[in-house]
XYZ file of C-alpha atoms in Angstrom:
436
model
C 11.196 -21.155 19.803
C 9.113 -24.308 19.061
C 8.512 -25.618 15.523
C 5.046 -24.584 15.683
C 6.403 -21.185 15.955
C 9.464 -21.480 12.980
C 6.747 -21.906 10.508
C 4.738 -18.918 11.509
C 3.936 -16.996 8.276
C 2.959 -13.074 7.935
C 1.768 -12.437 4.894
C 0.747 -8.907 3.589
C -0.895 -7.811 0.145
C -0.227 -6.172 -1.641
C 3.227 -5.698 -0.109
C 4.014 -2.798 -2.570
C 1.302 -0.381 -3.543
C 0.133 3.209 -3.216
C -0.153 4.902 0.549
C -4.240 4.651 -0.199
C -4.138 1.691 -0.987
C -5.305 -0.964 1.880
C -3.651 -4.045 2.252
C -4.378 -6.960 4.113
C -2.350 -8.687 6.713
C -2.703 -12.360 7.558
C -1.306 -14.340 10.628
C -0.740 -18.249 9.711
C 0.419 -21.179 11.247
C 0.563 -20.007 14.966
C -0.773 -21.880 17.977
C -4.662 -21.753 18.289
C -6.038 -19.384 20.665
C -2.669 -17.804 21.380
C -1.674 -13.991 22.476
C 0.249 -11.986 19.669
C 1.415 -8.767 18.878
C 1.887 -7.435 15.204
C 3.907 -4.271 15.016
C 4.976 -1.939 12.593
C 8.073 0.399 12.241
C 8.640 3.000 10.190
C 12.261 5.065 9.731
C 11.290 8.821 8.102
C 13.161 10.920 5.441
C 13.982 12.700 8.301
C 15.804 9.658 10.468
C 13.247 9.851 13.296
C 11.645 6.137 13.649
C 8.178 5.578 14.436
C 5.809 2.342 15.103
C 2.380 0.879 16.247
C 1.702 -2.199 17.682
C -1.738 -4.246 18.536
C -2.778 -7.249 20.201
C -4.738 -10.100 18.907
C -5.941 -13.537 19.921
C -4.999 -16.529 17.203
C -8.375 -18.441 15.974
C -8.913 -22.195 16.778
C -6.945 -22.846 13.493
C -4.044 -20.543 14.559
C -4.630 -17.436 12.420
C -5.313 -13.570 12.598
C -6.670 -11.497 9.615
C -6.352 -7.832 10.694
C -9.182 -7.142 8.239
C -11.458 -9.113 10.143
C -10.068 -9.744 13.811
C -10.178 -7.308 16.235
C -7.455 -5.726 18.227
C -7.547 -6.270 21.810
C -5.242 -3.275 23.211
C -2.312 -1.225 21.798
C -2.061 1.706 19.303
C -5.288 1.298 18.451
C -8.241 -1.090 19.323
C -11.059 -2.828 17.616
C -11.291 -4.126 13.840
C -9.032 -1.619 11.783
C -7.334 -2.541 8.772
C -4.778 -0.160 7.957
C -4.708 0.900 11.764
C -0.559 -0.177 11.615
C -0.141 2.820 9.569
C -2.908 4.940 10.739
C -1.852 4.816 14.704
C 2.037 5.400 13.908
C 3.592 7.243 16.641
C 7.472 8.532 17.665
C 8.723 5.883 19.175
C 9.268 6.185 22.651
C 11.863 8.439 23.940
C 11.461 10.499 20.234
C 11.613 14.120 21.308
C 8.401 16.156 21.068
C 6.686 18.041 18.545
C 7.271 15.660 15.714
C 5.203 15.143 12.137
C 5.512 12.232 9.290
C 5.631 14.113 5.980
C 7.397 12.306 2.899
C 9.601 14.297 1.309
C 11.167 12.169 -1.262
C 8.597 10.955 -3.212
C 10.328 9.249 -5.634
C 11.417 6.558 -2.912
C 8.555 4.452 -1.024
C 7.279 4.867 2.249
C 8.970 1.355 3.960
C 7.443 -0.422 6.697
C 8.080 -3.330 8.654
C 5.667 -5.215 9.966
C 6.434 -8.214 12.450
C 4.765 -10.508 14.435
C 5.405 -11.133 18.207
C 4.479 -14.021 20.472
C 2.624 -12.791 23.416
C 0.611 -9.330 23.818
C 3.608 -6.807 24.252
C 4.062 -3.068 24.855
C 7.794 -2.032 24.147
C 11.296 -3.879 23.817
C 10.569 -4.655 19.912
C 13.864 -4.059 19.098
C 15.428 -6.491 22.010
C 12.731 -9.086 20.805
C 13.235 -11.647 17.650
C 10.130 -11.479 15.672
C 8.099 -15.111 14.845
C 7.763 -13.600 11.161
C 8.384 -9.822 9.313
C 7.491 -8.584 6.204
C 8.894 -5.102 4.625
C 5.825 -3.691 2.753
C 6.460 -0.669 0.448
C 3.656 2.272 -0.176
C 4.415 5.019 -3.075
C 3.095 8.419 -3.652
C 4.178 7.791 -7.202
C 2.688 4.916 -9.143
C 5.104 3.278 -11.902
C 4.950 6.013 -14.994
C 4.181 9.316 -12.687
C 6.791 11.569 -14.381
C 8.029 14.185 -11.764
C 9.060 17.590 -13.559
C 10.825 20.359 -11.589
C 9.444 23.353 -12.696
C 11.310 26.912 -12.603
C 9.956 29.038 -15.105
C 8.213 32.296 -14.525
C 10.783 32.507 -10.989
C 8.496 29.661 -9.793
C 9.251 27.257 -7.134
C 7.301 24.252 -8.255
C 6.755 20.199 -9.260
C 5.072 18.989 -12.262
C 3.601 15.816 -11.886
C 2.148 13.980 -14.735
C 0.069 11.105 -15.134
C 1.184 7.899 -17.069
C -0.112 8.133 -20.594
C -0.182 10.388 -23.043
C -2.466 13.045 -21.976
C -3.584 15.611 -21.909
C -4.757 15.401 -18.432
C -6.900 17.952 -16.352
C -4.839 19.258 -13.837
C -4.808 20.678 -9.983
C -3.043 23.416 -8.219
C -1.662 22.430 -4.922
C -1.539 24.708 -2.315
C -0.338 23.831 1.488
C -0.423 26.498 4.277
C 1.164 28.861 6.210
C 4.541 26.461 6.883
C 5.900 27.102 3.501
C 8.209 24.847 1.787
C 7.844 22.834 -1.863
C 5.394 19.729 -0.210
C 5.077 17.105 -2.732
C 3.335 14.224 -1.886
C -0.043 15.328 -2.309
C 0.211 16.256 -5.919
C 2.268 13.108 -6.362
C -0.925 10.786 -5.607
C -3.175 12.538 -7.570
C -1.127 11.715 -10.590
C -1.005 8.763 -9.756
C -5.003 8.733 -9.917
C -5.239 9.938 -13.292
C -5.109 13.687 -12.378
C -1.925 16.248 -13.278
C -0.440 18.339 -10.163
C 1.695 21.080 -9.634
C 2.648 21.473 -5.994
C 3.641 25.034 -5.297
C 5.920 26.708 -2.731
C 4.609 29.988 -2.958
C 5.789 31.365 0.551
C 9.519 30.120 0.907
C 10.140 30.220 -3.308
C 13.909 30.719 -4.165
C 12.676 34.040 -5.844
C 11.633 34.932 -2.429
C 15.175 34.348 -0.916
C 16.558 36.458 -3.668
C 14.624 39.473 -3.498
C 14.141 39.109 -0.368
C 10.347 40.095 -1.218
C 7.036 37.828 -0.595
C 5.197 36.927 -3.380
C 2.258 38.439 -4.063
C -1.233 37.159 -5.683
C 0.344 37.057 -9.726
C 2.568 34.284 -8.275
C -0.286 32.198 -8.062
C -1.536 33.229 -11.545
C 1.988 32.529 -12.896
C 1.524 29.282 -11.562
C -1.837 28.613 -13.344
C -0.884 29.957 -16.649
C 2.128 27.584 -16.154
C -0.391 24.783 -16.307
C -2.722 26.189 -18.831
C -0.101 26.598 -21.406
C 1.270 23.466 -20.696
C 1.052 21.301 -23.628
C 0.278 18.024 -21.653
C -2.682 20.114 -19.528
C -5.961 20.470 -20.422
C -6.147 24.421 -20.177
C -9.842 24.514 -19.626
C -9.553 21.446 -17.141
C -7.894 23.374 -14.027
C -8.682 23.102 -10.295
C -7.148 24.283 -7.354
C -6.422 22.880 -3.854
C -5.521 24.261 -0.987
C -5.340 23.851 2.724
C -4.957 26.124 5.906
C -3.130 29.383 4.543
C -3.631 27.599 1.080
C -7.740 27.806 1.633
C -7.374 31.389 1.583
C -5.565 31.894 -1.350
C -7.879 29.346 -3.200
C -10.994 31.289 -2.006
C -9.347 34.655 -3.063
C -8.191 33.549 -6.350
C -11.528 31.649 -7.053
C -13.276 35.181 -6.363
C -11.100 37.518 -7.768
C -8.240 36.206 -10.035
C -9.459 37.792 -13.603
C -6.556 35.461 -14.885
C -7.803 32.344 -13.663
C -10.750 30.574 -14.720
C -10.938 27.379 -12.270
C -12.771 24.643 -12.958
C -13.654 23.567 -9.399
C -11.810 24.090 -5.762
C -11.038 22.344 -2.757
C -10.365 24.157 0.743
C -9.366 21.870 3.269
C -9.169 23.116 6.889
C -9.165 26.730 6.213
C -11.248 29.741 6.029
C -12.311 32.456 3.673
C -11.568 35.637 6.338
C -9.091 38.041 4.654
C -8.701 41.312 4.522
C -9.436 41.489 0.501
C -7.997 44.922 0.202
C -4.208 43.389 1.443
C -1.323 41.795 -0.416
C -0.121 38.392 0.457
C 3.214 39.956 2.759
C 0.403 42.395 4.297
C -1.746 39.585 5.466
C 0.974 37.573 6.719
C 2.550 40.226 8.605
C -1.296 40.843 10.203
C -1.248 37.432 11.545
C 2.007 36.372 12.453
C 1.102 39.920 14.946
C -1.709 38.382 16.198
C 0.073 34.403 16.196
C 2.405 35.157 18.724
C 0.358 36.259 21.432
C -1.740 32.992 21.598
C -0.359 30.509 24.235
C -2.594 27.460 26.138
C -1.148 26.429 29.785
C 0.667 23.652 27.883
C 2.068 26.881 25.859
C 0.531 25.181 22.715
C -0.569 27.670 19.774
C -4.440 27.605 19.181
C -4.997 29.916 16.544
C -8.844 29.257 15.541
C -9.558 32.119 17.722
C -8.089 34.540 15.894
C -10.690 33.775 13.102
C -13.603 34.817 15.497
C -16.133 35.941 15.962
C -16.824 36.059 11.785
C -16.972 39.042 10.718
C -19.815 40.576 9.016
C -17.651 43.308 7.641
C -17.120 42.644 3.826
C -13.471 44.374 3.525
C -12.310 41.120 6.048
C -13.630 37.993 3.804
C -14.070 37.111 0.570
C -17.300 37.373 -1.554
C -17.890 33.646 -1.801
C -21.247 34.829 -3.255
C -19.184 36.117 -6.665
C -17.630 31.708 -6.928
C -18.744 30.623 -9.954
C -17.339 27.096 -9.465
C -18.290 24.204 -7.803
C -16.204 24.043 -4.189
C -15.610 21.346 -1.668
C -15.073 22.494 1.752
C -13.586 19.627 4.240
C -13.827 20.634 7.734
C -12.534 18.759 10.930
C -14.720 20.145 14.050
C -12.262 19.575 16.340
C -9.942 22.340 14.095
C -7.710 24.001 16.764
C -5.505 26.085 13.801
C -8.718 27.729 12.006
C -12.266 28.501 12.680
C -13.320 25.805 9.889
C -16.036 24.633 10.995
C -17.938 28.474 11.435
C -15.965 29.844 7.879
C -17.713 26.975 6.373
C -21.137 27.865 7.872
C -20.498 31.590 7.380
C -19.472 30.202 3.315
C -22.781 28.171 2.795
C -24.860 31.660 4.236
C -23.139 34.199 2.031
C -23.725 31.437 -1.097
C -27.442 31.210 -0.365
C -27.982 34.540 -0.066
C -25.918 34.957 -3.710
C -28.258 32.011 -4.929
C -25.111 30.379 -5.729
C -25.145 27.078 -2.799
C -25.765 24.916 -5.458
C -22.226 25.391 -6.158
C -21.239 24.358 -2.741
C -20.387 20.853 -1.319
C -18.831 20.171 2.854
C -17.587 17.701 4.403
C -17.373 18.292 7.770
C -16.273 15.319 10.339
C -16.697 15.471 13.921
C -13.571 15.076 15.739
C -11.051 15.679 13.062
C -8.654 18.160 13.447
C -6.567 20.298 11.195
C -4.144 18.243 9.268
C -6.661 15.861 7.080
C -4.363 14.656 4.759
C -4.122 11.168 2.671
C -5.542 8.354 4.044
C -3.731 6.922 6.591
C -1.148 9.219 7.312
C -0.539 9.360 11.153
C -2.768 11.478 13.272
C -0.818 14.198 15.130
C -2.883 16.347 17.563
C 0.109 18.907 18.190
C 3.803 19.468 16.408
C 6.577 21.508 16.289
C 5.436 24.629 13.355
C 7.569 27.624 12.458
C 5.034 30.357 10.698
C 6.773 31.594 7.512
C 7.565 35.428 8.297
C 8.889 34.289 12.440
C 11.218 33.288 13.681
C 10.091 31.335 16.724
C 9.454 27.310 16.145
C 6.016 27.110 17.820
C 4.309 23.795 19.290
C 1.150 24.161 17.255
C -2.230 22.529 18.768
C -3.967 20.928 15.268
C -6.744 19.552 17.503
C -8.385 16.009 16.452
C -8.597 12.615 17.818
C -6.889 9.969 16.522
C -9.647 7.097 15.504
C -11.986 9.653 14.322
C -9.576 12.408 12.353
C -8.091 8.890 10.558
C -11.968 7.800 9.300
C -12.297 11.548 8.009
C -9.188 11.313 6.024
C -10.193 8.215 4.077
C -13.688 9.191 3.562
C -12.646 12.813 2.364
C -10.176 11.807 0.273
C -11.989 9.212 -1.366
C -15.035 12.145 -1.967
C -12.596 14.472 -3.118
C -11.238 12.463 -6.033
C -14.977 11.525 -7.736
C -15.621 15.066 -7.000
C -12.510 16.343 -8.879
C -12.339 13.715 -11.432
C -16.768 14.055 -12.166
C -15.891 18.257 -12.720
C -12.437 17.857 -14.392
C -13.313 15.053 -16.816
C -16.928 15.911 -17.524
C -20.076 18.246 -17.022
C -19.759 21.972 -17.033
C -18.355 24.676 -15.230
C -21.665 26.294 -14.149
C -24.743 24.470 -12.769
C -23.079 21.583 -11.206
C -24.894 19.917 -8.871
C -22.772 19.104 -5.816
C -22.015 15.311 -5.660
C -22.157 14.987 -2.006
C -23.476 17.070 0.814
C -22.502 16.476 4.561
């Protein structure tokens, strides 16, 4: 290594900040015009490692900005900013079917970025980087307060805001995968905005009575939050995606408990038999789930959704919502019929005179999984359905340049959205901040 090259500097900022946070990375000090890789590397809760590399030219001063330059070839191509954590993939000769998810939010998401002379493809680790950097990103900003929650045989995490309060709060649903997923509700504390993430299909009380949940679990949940004396009671929305959309629609509709403020369904669909349980509609599709194979023996369950039905026992009466909703689609959804629930939705609302309660988002070429900005894109993955017993490889659908874009624009919409209904205006008569 010449002594152009010792004094190479990579310099990224902010090096610790929160996962939606962009950061810029600047090369320094290398030859002019001269062929290098950056890379990033990224070990998960889980042990599995995963990177992303791309390949720029130096200036005639000998320096790359990410934010500006443009990738020539690798994990992703073009001018991308955040496409080091956006194109993350297993690392090569990682077994199949894996997915990043954070599980301990409380600890940051660590990456390390280096810079490599030369426009390289694999050998990282047999390679001595000109420069690294370890950058953290949270899901908790400093003063989040994280709150196990048990009471009422719930399965649940509290997470407050810094500051006194009281703060409106959200109801966070995932889908049909179970577990207690955290790291959703743990950024929207950390934008101003209470969250209690809910396991609602693999709850301890479930394991003990060896009974599923039914629909007063969810309003056990809410009156959890309402009574909560650092929750705005009036001030409550709920979230949901895949599985989690269909509670959200059916609790929106008919909960006579639950009074929600407003309502995101991401990726999901209002068909449901309305006259079911929760154990009777999981039973009814798990049926139907394992049936469904592709030649690469993938799961694509969006068919099962179709055609809509016109049959009003099978969906709920999103003509009875009395609360602004934000649908986000991805049209490339391979797990539900999104994209024609959402069309079916905006129908049944204008024929209630109620669409100006409605807002979608739908992207072209997003998949299933739209989740905070720049989490890794993962078309397919290892799922096990709660209720089976057979680890599926489920097809999510999406491509990778396009599904990233619709996670950073949704999730940007979705916060003014929740924060203009939860902090101000009305519950009836909103007009929709953003139509798509």
């Amino acid at each position: 290594m010449d002594e152009k090259h010792c004094c190479v500097q990579l310099l990224v900022n902010p090096s610790r900040g929160l996962v939606d946070e962009q950061f810029v990375i600047l090369v320094q000090n290398t030859s002019p015009c001269s062929q290098l890789t950056l890379h990033s590397l990224h070990q998960c809760d889980d042990g599995h490692s995963w990177d992303a590399f791309a390949h720029y030219m130096s200036d005639a001063a000998g320096n790359v900005n990410v934010s500006k330059d443009c990738s020539l070839g690798g994990t992703y191509c073009g001018i991308e900013p955040m496409g080091l954590l956006w194109s993350l993939r297993p690392v090569p000769g990682s077994k199949p079917g894996l997915r990043m998810r954070k599980k301990n939010v409380e600890l940051p998401m660590v990456v390390t970025v280096s810079v490599y002379q030369g426009h390289r493809k694999e050998g990282f680790a047999d390679q001595v980087p000109l420069a690294s950097v370890v950058v953290e990103r949270w899901y908790m900003a400093p003063g989040v307060h994280r709150i196990p929650v048990t009471e009422g045989g719930l399965t649940a995490t509290l997470f407050l805001p810094t500051g006194p309060g009281p703060f409106p709060a959200v109801l966070d649903l995932w889908g049909g995968g179970g577990q207690l997923v955290e790291y959703r509700a743990a950024l929207l504390a950390s934008h101003g905005i209470a969250a209690l993430a809910l396991d609602y299909l693999t709850a301890k009380i479930i394991k003990k009575t060896g009974k599923m949940v039914n629909f007063q679990y969810i309003e056990t949940a809410y009156k959890y939050l309402q009574e909560h004396p650092q929750i705005l009671g009036s001030r409550i929305a709920m979230l949901g995606l895949s599985f989690g959309t269909s509670v959200t629609f059916r609790m929106a509709v008919y909960s006579e408990v639950m009074k929600l403020r407003c309502a995101v369904c991401i990726s999901g669909s209002h068909m449901q038999p309305v006259d079911q349980d929760m154990d009777e509609i999981l039973i009814s599709h798990n049926e139907k789930v394992v049936n469904i194979r592709t030649e690469e023996n993938h799961i694509i369950m969006r068919d099962m959704y179709l055609p809509i039905s016109n049959d009003p026992l099978k969906k709920v009466d999103v003509g009875r919502l009395q609360c602004p909703v934000m649908l986000i689609v991805g049209e490339d959804d391979q797990n539900m019929a999104a994209q024609e629930s959402a069309h079916d939705v905006k129908e049944m609302m204008e024929r209630a005179g109620n669409s100006h309660l409605l807002t979608v988002l739908s992207y072209p070429d997003a998949g299933h999984l739209i989740e905070p900005p720049y989490s890794p894109h993962v078309r397919s993955s290892k799922f096990k359905p709660v209720g089976t017993n057979e680890t599926m490889m489920a097809l999510w659908g999406g491509e990778p340049v396009a599904h990233s874009r619709a996670q950073e624009d949704s999730w940007k919409k979705m916060l003014v959205f929740l924060k203009e209904i939860l902090y101000g205006g009305s519950r009836r008569g909103i007009m929709p901040f953003s139509n798509l």
